[in-house]
Amino acid sequence: QVQLVESGGGLVQAGGSLRLSCAATGSFFSINVMGWYRQVPGKQRELVAEIPRSGNTNYADSVKGRFTISRDNAKNTVYLQMNSLKPEDTAVYYCNLHYPYELGPSYWGLGTQVTVSS
């Protein structure tokens, strides 16, 4: 079983910062992609950022320049540094682990709430 455990969510004022962490445990292949998605009620879950083992990153346009994703391969942990937060960033943030070209299962954390007040 693969488990993804997120932490770091919370309530912040606009312009503030948060750092999310997600640790993966269990049985999974090392060549994987880890990322962060977010979802608000009534809308589809959307990609925020993702990062493969190589370190190449991919960001949603809405967060470019504000968020930074990174990973520690030794710890199987992915981070999301969120700066200059906006109320529009309010969502449940989910950690994800999947494989390139979807050649394996996709795993999700339970989510962590991020609320940005105006």
CSV table of N, CA, C and O in Angstrom, one decimal:
chain,number,residue,atom,x,y,z
A,1,GLN,N,0.8,-1.2,0.0
A,1,GLN,CA,0.0,0.0,0.0
A,1,GLN,C,0.9,1.2,0.0
A,1,GLN,O,1.9,1.3,0.7
A,2,VAL,N,0.5,2.2,-0.8
A,2,VAL,CA,1.2,3.5,-0.9
A,2,VAL,C,0.4,4.5,-0.2
A,2,VAL,O,-0.8,4.6,-0.4
A,3,GLN,N,1.0,5.2,0.7
A,3,GLN,CA,0.3,6.3,1.4
A,3,GLN,C,1.0,7.6,1.2
A,3,GLN,O,2.3,7.7,1.3
A,4,LEU,N,0.3,8.7,1.1
A,4,LEU,CA,0.8,10.0,0.9
A,4,LEU,C,0.2,10.8,2.1
A,4,LEU,O,-1.0,10.9,2.2
A,5,VAL,N,1.0,11.4,2.9
A,5,VAL,CA,0.6,12.2,4.0
A,5,VAL,C,1.0,13.6,3.9
A,5,VAL,O,2.2,13.9,3.8
A,6,GLU,N,0.0,14.5,3.8
A,6,GLU,CA,0.3,15.9,3.6
A,6,GLU,C,0.3,16.6,4.9
A,6,GLU,O,-0.4,16.2,5.9
A,7,SER,N,1.0,17.7,5.0
A,7,SER,CA,1.0,18.6,6.1
A,7,SER,C,1.3,20.0,5.7
A,7,SER,O,1.9,20.2,4.6
A,8,GLY,N,1.0,21.0,6.6
A,8,GLY,CA,1.4,22.3,6.3
A,8,GLY,C,0.3,23.3,5.9
A,8,GLY,O,0.5,24.5,5.8
A,9,GLY,N,-0.9,22.8,5.7
A,9,GLY,CA,-2.0,23.6,5.3
A,9,GLY,C,-2.4,24.5,6.5
A,9,GLY,O,-2.0,24.3,7.6
A,10,GLY,N,-3.2,25.5,6.2
A,10,GLY,CA,-3.7,26.3,7.3
A,10,GLY,C,-4.4,27.6,6.7
A,10,GLY,O,-4.7,27.7,5.5
A,11,LEU,N,-4.6,28.5,7.6
A,11,LEU,CA,-5.2,29.8,7.3
A,11,LEU,C,-4.2,30.9,7.3
A,11,LEU,O,-3.5,31.1,8.3
A,12,VAL,N,-4.1,31.6,6.2
A,12,VAL,CA,-3.2,32.8,6.1
A,12,VAL,C,-3.9,33.9,5.5
A,12,VAL,O,-4.9,33.8,4.8
A,13,GLN,N,-3.3,35.1,5.7
A,13,GLN,CA,-3.8,36.3,5.0
A,13,GLN,C,-3.2,36.4,3.6
A,13,GLN,O,-2.1,35.9,3.3
A,14,ALA,N,-3.9,37.1,2.8
A,14,ALA,CA,-3.4,37.4,1.4
A,14,ALA,C,-2.0,38.0,1.5
A,14,ALA,O,-1.7,38.9,2.3
A,15,GLY,N,-1.1,37.5,0.6
A,15,GLY,CA,0.2,37.9,0.6
A,15,GLY,C,1.2,37.1,1.5
A,15,GLY,O,2.4,37.3,1.4
A,16,GLY,N,0.6,36.2,2.3
A,16,GLY,CA,1.4,35.4,3.1
A,16,GLY,C,1.9,34.2,2.5
A,16,GLY,O,1.7,34.0,1.2
A,17,SER,N,2.5,33.3,3.2
A,17,SER,CA,3.2,32.1,2.7
A,17,SER,C,2.8,30.9,3.5
A,17,SER,O,2.6,31.0,4.7
A,18,LEU,N,2.9,29.8,2.9
A,18,LEU,CA,2.7,28.5,3.5
A,18,LEU,C,3.7,27.5,2.8
A,18,LEU,O,4.0,27.7,1.6
A,19,ARG,N,4.1,26.5,3.5
A,19,ARG,CA,4.9,25.4,2.9
A,19,ARG,C,4.2,24.1,3.2
A,19,ARG,O,4.1,23.7,4.3
A,20,LEU,N,3.8,23.4,2.1
A,20,LEU,CA,3.2,22.1,2.2
A,20,LEU,C,4.2,21.0,2.0
A,20,LEU,O,5.2,21.2,1.3
A,21,SER,N,4.0,19.9,2.8
A,21,SER,CA,4.9,18.8,2.7
A,21,SER,C,4.1,17.5,2.4
A,21,SER,O,2.9,17.5,2.9
A,22,CYS,N,4.6,16.6,1.7
A,22,CYS,CA,4.0,15.3,1.5
A,22,CYS,C,5.0,14.2,1.5
A,22,CYS,O,5.9,14.2,0.7
A,23,ALA,N,4.8,13.3,2.4
A,23,ALA,CA,5.8,12.1,2.5
A,23,ALA,C,5.1,10.9,2.0
A,23,ALA,O,4.0,10.6,2.4
A,24,ALA,N,5.8,10.2,1.1
A,24,ALA,CA,5.2,8.9,0.5
A,24,ALA,C,5.9,7.7,1.2
A,24,ALA,O,7.1,7.7,1.4
A,25,THR,N,5.0,6.8,1.6
A,25,THR,CA,5.5,5.6,2.2
A,25,THR,C,4.8,4.4,1.5
A,25,THR,O,3.8,4.5,0.9
A,26,GLY,N,5.5,3.2,1.6
A,26,GLY,CA,4.9,2.0,1.0
A,26,GLY,C,5.8,1.5,-0.1
A,26,GLY,O,7.0,1.8,-0.2
A,27,SER,N,5.2,0.8,-1.0
A,27,SER,CA,5.9,0.2,-2.1
A,27,SER,C,5.6,0.9,-3.4
A,27,SER,O,4.4,0.9,-3.9
A,28,PHE,N,6.6,1.5,-4.0
A,28,PHE,CA,6.4,2.2,-5.3
A,28,PHE,C,7.8,2.3,-6.0
A,28,PHE,O,8.8,2.3,-5.3
A,29,PHE,N,7.7,2.5,-7.3
A,29,PHE,CA,8.9,2.6,-8.0
A,29,PHE,C,9.5,4.0,-7.9
A,29,PHE,O,8.8,5.0,-7.8
A,30,SER,N,10.8,4.0,-7.9
A,30,SER,CA,11.5,5.3,-7.7
A,30,SER,C,11.4,6.3,-8.8
A,30,SER,O,11.5,7.5,-8.6
A,31,ILE,N,11.2,5.8,-10.0
A,31,ILE,CA,11.0,6.7,-11.2
A,31,ILE,C,9.5,7.1,-11.2
A,31,ILE,O,8.7,6.4,-11.9
A,32,ASN,N,9.3,8.2,-10.6
A,32,ASN,CA,7.9,8.6,-10.4
A,32,ASN,C,7.8,10.1,-10.5
A,32,ASN,O,8.8,10.8,-10.5
A,33,VAL,N,6.6,10.6,-10.6
A,33,VAL,CA,6.3,12.0,-10.6
A,33,VAL,C,5.5,12.3,-9.4
A,33,VAL,O,4.5,11.7,-9.1
A,34,MET,N,5.9,13.3,-8.6
A,34,MET,CA,5.1,13.8,-7.5
A,34,MET,C,4.6,15.2,-7.8
A,34,MET,O,5.3,16.0,-8.4
A,35,GLY,N,3.5,15.5,-7.3
A,35,GLY,CA,2.9,16.8,-7.5
A,35,GLY,C,1.9,17.2,-6.6
A,35,GLY,O,1.5,16.4,-5.7
A,36,TRP,N,1.4,18.4,-6.8
A,36,TRP,CA,0.3,19.0,-6.0
A,36,TRP,C,-0.8,19.4,-6.9
A,36,TRP,O,-0.6,20.0,-7.9
A,37,TYR,N,-2.0,19.0,-6.5
A,37,TYR,CA,-3.2,19.4,-7.1
A,37,TYR,C,-4.1,20.1,-6.1
A,37,TYR,O,-3.9,20.0,-4.9
A,38,ARG,N,-5.1,20.9,-6.6
A,38,ARG,CA,-6.0,21.5,-5.7
A,38,ARG,C,-7.4,21.5,-6.3
A,38,ARG,O,-7.6,21.4,-7.5
A,39,GLN,N,-8.3,21.6,-5.4
A,39,GLN,CA,-9.7,21.5,-5.7
A,39,GLN,C,-10.6,22.3,-4.8
A,39,GLN,O,-10.4,22.3,-3.6
A,40,VAL,N,-11.5,23.0,-5.5
A,40,VAL,CA,-12.5,23.8,-4.7
A,40,VAL,C,-13.9,23.1,-5.0
A,40,VAL,O,-14.1,22.5,-6.0
A,41,PRO,N,-14.9,23.3,-4.1
A,41,PRO,CA,-16.2,22.7,-4.4
A,41,PRO,C,-16.8,23.1,-5.7
A,41,PRO,O,-16.8,24.3,-6.1
A,42,GLY,N,-17.3,22.1,-6.4
A,42,GLY,CA,-18.0,22.3,-7.7
A,42,GLY,C,-17.1,22.4,-8.9
A,42,GLY,O,-17.5,22.6,-10.0
A,43,LYS,N,-15.8,22.3,-8.6
A,43,LYS,CA,-14.8,22.3,-9.8
A,43,LYS,C,-13.9,21.1,-9.8
A,43,LYS,O,-13.8,20.4,-8.8
A,44,GLN,N,-13.4,20.9,-11.0
A,44,GLN,CA,-12.5,19.8,-11.2
A,44,GLN,C,-11.1,20.0,-10.4
A,44,GLN,O,-10.7,21.2,-10.3
A,45,ARG,N,-10.5,18.9,-10.0
A,45,ARG,CA,-9.2,19.0,-9.5
A,45,ARG,C,-8.2,19.5,-10.5
A,45,ARG,O,-8.2,18.9,-11.7
A,46,GLU,N,-7.4,20.4,-10.2
A,46,GLU,CA,-6.4,20.9,-11.2
A,46,GLU,C,-5.0,20.8,-10.7
A,46,GLU,O,-4.7,20.8,-9.5
A,47,LEU,N,-4.1,20.7,-11.7
A,47,LEU,CA,-2.7,20.6,-11.4
A,47,LEU,C,-2.2,21.9,-10.9
A,47,LEU,O,-2.5,22.9,-11.5
A,48,VAL,N,-1.4,21.9,-9.8
A,48,VAL,CA,-0.7,23.1,-9.4
A,48,VAL,C,0.7,23.0,-9.8
A,48,VAL,O,1.2,24.0,-10.4
A,49,ALA,N,1.4,22.0,-9.5
A,49,ALA,CA,2.8,21.8,-9.9
A,49,ALA,C,3.1,20.3,-9.8
A,49,ALA,O,2.5,19.6,-9.0
A,50,GLU,N,4.1,19.9,-10.5
A,50,GLU,CA,4.6,18.5,-10.5
A,50,GLU,C,6.1,18.5,-10.7
A,50,GLU,O,6.6,19.4,-11.4
A,51,ILE,N,6.7,17.4,-10.2
A,51,ILE,CA,8.1,17.3,-10.4
A,51,ILE,C,8.5,15.9,-10.4
A,51,ILE,O,8.2,15.1,-9.5
A,52,PRO,N,9.2,15.5,-11.5
A,52,PRO,CA,9.7,14.1,-11.6
A,52,PRO,C,11.0,14.0,-10.8
A,52,PRO,O,11.5,14.9,-10.2
A,53,ARG,N,11.5,12.8,-10.7
A,53,ARG,CA,12.7,12.5,-10.0
A,53,ARG,C,13.9,13.4,-10.5
A,53,ARG,O,14.8,13.8,-9.7
A,54,SER,N,13.9,13.6,-11.8
A,54,SER,CA,15.0,14.4,-12.4
A,54,SER,C,15.0,15.8,-11.9
A,54,SER,O,16.1,16.5,-12.0
A,55,GLY,N,13.9,16.3,-11.4
A,55,GLY,CA,13.9,17.7,-10.9
A,55,GLY,C,13.2,18.7,-11.8
A,55,GLY,O,13.0,19.8,-11.4
A,56,ASN,N,12.9,18.3,-13.0
A,56,ASN,CA,12.3,19.2,-14.0
A,56,ASN,C,10.8,19.5,-13.5
A,56,ASN,O,10.1,18.6,-13.0
A,57,THR,N,10.5,20.7,-13.5
A,57,THR,CA,9.2,21.1,-12.9
A,57,THR,C,8.2,21.6,-13.9
A,57,THR,O,8.5,22.0,-15.0
A,58,ASN,N,7.0,21.5,-13.5
A,58,ASN,CA,5.8,22.0,-14.4
A,58,ASN,C,4.8,22.7,-13.4
A,58,ASN,O,4.4,22.1,-12.5
A,59,TYR,N,4.5,23.9,-13.8
A,59,TYR,CA,3.6,24.7,-13.0
A,59,TYR,C,2.3,25.1,-13.7
A,59,TYR,O,2.4,25.4,-14.9
A,60,ALA,N,1.3,25.2,-13.0
A,60,ALA,CA,0.1,25.9,-13.6
A,60,ALA,C,0.4,27.4,-13.8
A,60,ALA,O,1.2,28.0,-13.0
A,61,ASP,N,-0.1,28.0,-14.8
A,61,ASP,CA,0.2,29.4,-15.1
A,61,ASP,C,-0.2,30.3,-14.0
A,61,ASP,O,0.4,31.3,-13.7
A,62,SER,N,-1.3,29.9,-13.3
A,62,SER,CA,-1.8,30.8,-12.2
A,62,SER,C,-0.8,30.9,-11.0
A,62,SER,O,-1.0,31.8,-10.2
A,63,VAL,N,0.1,29.9,-10.9
A,63,VAL,CA,1.0,29.9,-9.7
A,63,VAL,C,2.5,30.2,-10.1
A,63,VAL,O,3.3,30.3,-9.2
A,64,LYS,N,2.8,30.3,-11.3
A,64,LYS,CA,4.1,30.5,-11.8
A,64,LYS,C,4.7,31.8,-11.2
A,64,LYS,O,4.0,32.9,-11.2
A,65,GLY,N,5.9,31.8,-10.6
A,65,GLY,CA,6.5,32.9,-10.0
A,65,GLY,C,6.1,33.1,-8.5
A,65,GLY,O,6.7,33.9,-7.8
A,66,ARG,N,5.1,32.3,-8.1
A,66,ARG,CA,4.7,32.4,-6.7
A,66,ARG,C,5.0,31.1,-5.9
A,66,ARG,O,5.3,31.2,-4.7
A,67,PHE,N,4.8,30.0,-6.5
A,67,PHE,CA,4.9,28.7,-5.9
A,67,PHE,C,6.2,28.0,-6.4
A,67,PHE,O,6.6,28.2,-7.6
A,68,THR,N,6.8,27.3,-5.5
A,68,THR,CA,8.0,26.5,-5.9
A,68,THR,C,7.8,25.0,-5.4
A,68,THR,O,7.6,24.8,-4.2
A,69,ILE,N,7.9,24.1,-6.3
A,69,ILE,CA,7.8,22.7,-5.9
A,69,ILE,C,9.2,22.1,-5.9
A,69,ILE,O,10.1,22.5,-6.7
A,70,SER,N,9.5,21.2,-4.9
A,70,SER,CA,10.8,20.6,-4.8
A,70,SER,C,10.5,19.2,-4.2
A,70,SER,O,9.5,18.9,-3.7
A,71,ARG,N,11.5,18.3,-4.3
A,71,ARG,CA,11.4,17.0,-3.7
A,71,ARG,C,12.8,16.5,-3.2
A,71,ARG,O,13.8,17.0,-3.7
A,72,ASP,N,12.7,15.7,-2.2
A,72,ASP,CA,13.8,15.1,-1.6
A,72,ASP,C,13.7,13.6,-1.9
A,72,ASP,O,12.9,12.9,-1.3
A,73,ASN,N,14.4,13.1,-2.8
A,73,ASN,CA,14.3,11.7,-3.3
A,73,ASN,C,14.7,10.7,-2.2
A,73,ASN,O,14.1,9.6,-2.1
A,74,ALA,N,15.6,11.1,-1.3
A,74,ALA,CA,16.0,10.2,-0.3
A,74,ALA,C,14.9,10.0,0.8
A,74,ALA,O,14.8,9.0,1.4
A,75,LYS,N,14.1,11.1,0.9
A,75,LYS,CA,13.0,11.0,1.9
A,75,LYS,C,11.6,10.7,1.3
A,75,LYS,O,10.6,10.7,2.0
A,76,ASN,N,11.6,10.6,-0.1
A,76,ASN,CA,10.4,10.4,-0.8
A,76,ASN,C,9.3,11.5,-0.4
A,76,ASN,O,8.2,11.2,-0.1
A,77,THR,N,9.8,12.7,-0.4
A,77,THR,CA,9.0,13.8,0.1
A,77,THR,C,8.9,14.9,-0.9
A,77,THR,O,10.0,15.2,-1.5
A,78,VAL,N,7.8,15.5,-1.2
A,78,VAL,CA,7.6,16.6,-2.1
A,78,VAL,C,7.1,17.8,-1.3
A,78,VAL,O,6.4,17.6,-0.3
A,79,TYR,N,7.6,19.0,-1.6
A,79,TYR,CA,7.2,20.2,-1.0
A,79,TYR,C,6.6,21.2,-1.9
A,79,TYR,O,6.9,21.2,-3.1
A,80,LEU,N,5.8,22.1,-1.4
A,80,LEU,CA,5.3,23.1,-2.2
A,80,LEU,C,5.4,24.4,-1.4
A,80,LEU,O,4.6,24.6,-0.4
A,81,GLN,N,6.3,25.3,-1.7
A,81,GLN,CA,6.4,26.6,-1.1
A,81,GLN,C,5.5,27.5,-1.8
A,81,GLN,O,5.6,27.8,-3.0
A,82,MET,N,4.6,28.1,-1.0
A,82,MET,CA,3.5,29.0,-1.6
A,82,MET,C,3.7,30.4,-1.0
A,82,MET,O,3.6,30.6,0.2
A,83,ASN,N,4.1,31.3,-1.9
A,83,ASN,CA,4.3,32.7,-1.5
A,83,ASN,C,3.3,33.6,-2.2
A,83,ASN,O,2.7,33.2,-3.2
A,84,SER,N,3.2,34.8,-1.7
A,84,SER,CA,2.3,35.8,-2.3
A,84,SER,C,0.9,35.2,-2.5
A,84,SER,O,0.3,35.3,-3.6
A,85,LEU,N,0.4,34.5,-1.5
A,85,LEU,CA,-0.9,33.8,-1.6
A,85,LEU,C,-2.0,34.8,-1.9
A,85,LEU,O,-2.1,35.9,-1.3
A,86,LYS,N,-3.0,34.3,-2.6
A,86,LYS,CA,-4.2,35.1,-3.0
A,86,LYS,C,-5.4,34.3,-2.5
A,86,LYS,O,-5.4,33.1,-2.4
A,87,PRO,N,-6.5,35.0,-2.3
A,87,PRO,CA,-7.7,34.3,-2.0
A,87,PRO,C,-8.1,33.2,-3.0
A,87,PRO,O,-8.7,32.2,-2.6
A,88,GLU,N,-7.8,33.4,-4.2
A,88,GLU,CA,-8.1,32.5,-5.3
A,88,GLU,C,-7.3,31.2,-5.1
A,88,GLU,O,-7.6,30.2,-5.7
A,89,ASP,N,-6.3,31.2,-4.2
A,89,ASP,CA,-5.5,29.9,-4.0
A,89,ASP,C,-6.2,29.1,-2.9
A,89,ASP,O,-5.8,27.9,-2.7
A,90,THR,N,-7.3,29.5,-2.3
A,90,THR,CA,-8.0,28.8,-1.4
A,90,THR,C,-8.6,27.5,-2.0
A,90,THR,O,-9.3,27.5,-3.0
A,91,ALA,N,-8.2,26.4,-1.4
A,91,ALA,CA,-8.6,25.1,-1.9
A,91,ALA,C,-8.1,24.0,-1.0
A,91,ALA,O,-7.3,24.2,-0.1
A,92,VAL,N,-8.6,22.8,-1.3
A,92,VAL,CA,-8.0,21.6,-0.7
A,92,VAL,C,-6.8,21.2,-1.6
A,92,VAL,O,-7.0,21.0,-2.8
A,93,TYR,N,-5.7,21.1,-1.0
A,93,TYR,CA,-4.5,20.7,-1.8
A,93,TYR,C,-4.2,19.2,-1.6
A,93,TYR,O,-4.1,18.7,-0.5
A,94,TYR,N,-4.0,18.5,-2.7
A,94,TYR,CA,-3.8,17.1,-2.7
A,94,TYR,C,-2.4,16.7,-3.2
A,94,TYR,O,-2.0,17.2,-4.3
A,95,CYS,N,-1.7,15.9,-2.5
A,95,CYS,CA,-0.5,15.4,-3.0
A,95,CYS,C,-0.7,14.2,-3.9
A,95,CYS,O,-1.7,13.4,-3.7
A,96,ASN,N,0.1,14.1,-4.9
A,96,ASN,CA,-0.1,13.0,-5.9
A,96,ASN,C,1.2,12.4,-6.3
A,96,ASN,O,2.3,13.0,-6.3
A,97,LEU,N,1.2,11.1,-6.5
A,97,LEU,CA,2.3,10.3,-7.0
A,97,LEU,C,1.8,9.5,-8.2
A,97,LEU,O,0.9,8.7,-8.0
A,98,HIS,N,2.5,9.6,-9.3
A,98,HIS,CA,2.1,8.8,-10.4
A,98,HIS,C,3.4,8.5,-11.2
A,98,HIS,O,4.5,8.9,-10.9
A,99,TYR,N,3.2,7.8,-12.4
A,99,TYR,CA,4.3,7.4,-13.2
A,99,TYR,C,4.2,8.0,-14.6
A,99,TYR,O,3.1,8.3,-15.0
A,100,PRO,N,5.4,8.3,-15.2
A,100,PRO,CA,5.4,8.9,-16.5
A,100,PRO,C,4.5,8.1,-17.5
A,100,PRO,O,4.5,6.9,-17.5
A,101,TYR,N,3.8,8.8,-18.3
A,101,TYR,CA,2.9,8.3,-19.3
A,101,TYR,C,1.8,7.4,-18.6
A,101,TYR,O,1.3,6.5,-19.3
A,102,GLU,N,1.6,7.6,-17.4
A,102,GLU,CA,0.6,6.8,-16.6
A,102,GLU,C,0.8,5.3,-16.8
A,102,GLU,O,-0.2,4.5,-17.0
A,103,LEU,N,2.0,4.9,-16.7
A,103,LEU,CA,2.3,3.4,-16.8
A,103,LEU,C,2.2,2.7,-15.5
A,103,LEU,O,2.7,1.6,-15.4
A,104,GLY,N,1.5,3.3,-14.6
A,104,GLY,CA,1.3,2.6,-13.3
A,104,GLY,C,0.2,3.3,-12.5
A,104,GLY,O,-0.4,4.3,-13.1
A,105,PRO,N,-0.1,2.9,-11.3
A,105,PRO,CA,-1.2,3.5,-10.6
A,105,PRO,C,-0.9,5.0,-10.2
A,105,PRO,O,0.3,5.5,-10.3
A,106,SER,N,-1.9,5.7,-9.9
A,106,SER,CA,-1.8,7.0,-9.4
A,106,SER,C,-2.3,7.1,-7.9
A,106,SER,O,-3.4,6.5,-7.6
A,107,TYR,N,-1.6,7.7,-7.1
A,107,TYR,CA,-1.9,7.7,-5.6
A,107,TYR,C,-2.2,9.1,-5.2
A,107,TYR,O,-1.6,10.1,-5.7
A,108,TRP,N,-3.1,9.2,-4.2
A,108,TRP,CA,-3.5,10.5,-3.7
A,108,TRP,C,-3.4,10.6,-2.2
A,108,TRP,O,-3.7,9.6,-1.5
A,109,GLY,N,-3.0,11.7,-1.7
A,109,GLY,CA,-3.2,12.0,-0.3
A,109,GLY,C,-4.6,12.4,0.1
A,109,GLY,O,-5.5,12.5,-0.8
A,110,LEU,N,-4.9,12.5,1.3
A,110,LEU,CA,-6.2,12.9,1.8
A,110,LEU,C,-6.6,14.4,1.6
A,110,LEU,O,-7.7,14.7,1.6
A,111,GLY,N,-5.5,15.1,1.4
A,111,GLY,CA,-5.7,16.6,1.2
A,111,GLY,C,-5.5,17.4,2.4
A,111,GLY,O,-5.7,16.9,3.6
A,112,THR,N,-5.1,18.6,2.2
A,112,THR,CA,-4.9,19.6,3.3
A,112,THR,C,-5.5,20.9,2.9
A,112,THR,O,-5.3,21.3,1.8
A,113,GLN,N,-6.3,21.5,3.8
A,113,GLN,CA,-7.0,22.7,3.5
A,113,GLN,C,-6.0,23.9,3.5
A,113,GLN,O,-5.3,24.1,4.5
A,114,VAL,N,-6.1,24.7,2.5
A,114,VAL,CA,-5.4,26.0,2.5
A,114,VAL,C,-6.4,27.1,2.3
A,114,VAL,O,-7.2,27.1,1.3
A,115,THR,N,-6.5,28.0,3.2
A,115,THR,CA,-7.4,29.1,3.2
A,115,THR,C,-6.7,30.4,3.2
A,115,THR,O,-5.9,30.7,4.2
A,116,VAL,N,-7.0,31.3,2.3
A,116,VAL,CA,-6.3,32.6,2.2
A,116,VAL,C,-7.4,33.6,2.3
A,116,VAL,O,-8.3,33.7,1.5
A,117,SER,N,-7.3,34.4,3.4
A,117,SER,CA,-8.2,35.5,3.6
A,117,SER,C,-7.8,36.8,2.9
A,117,SER,O,-6.6,37.1,2.8
A,118,SER,N,-8.8,37.6,2.5
A,118,SER,CA,-8.6,38.8,1.9
A,118,SER,C,-8.4,39.9,2.9
A,118,SER,O,-8.7,39.8,4.1
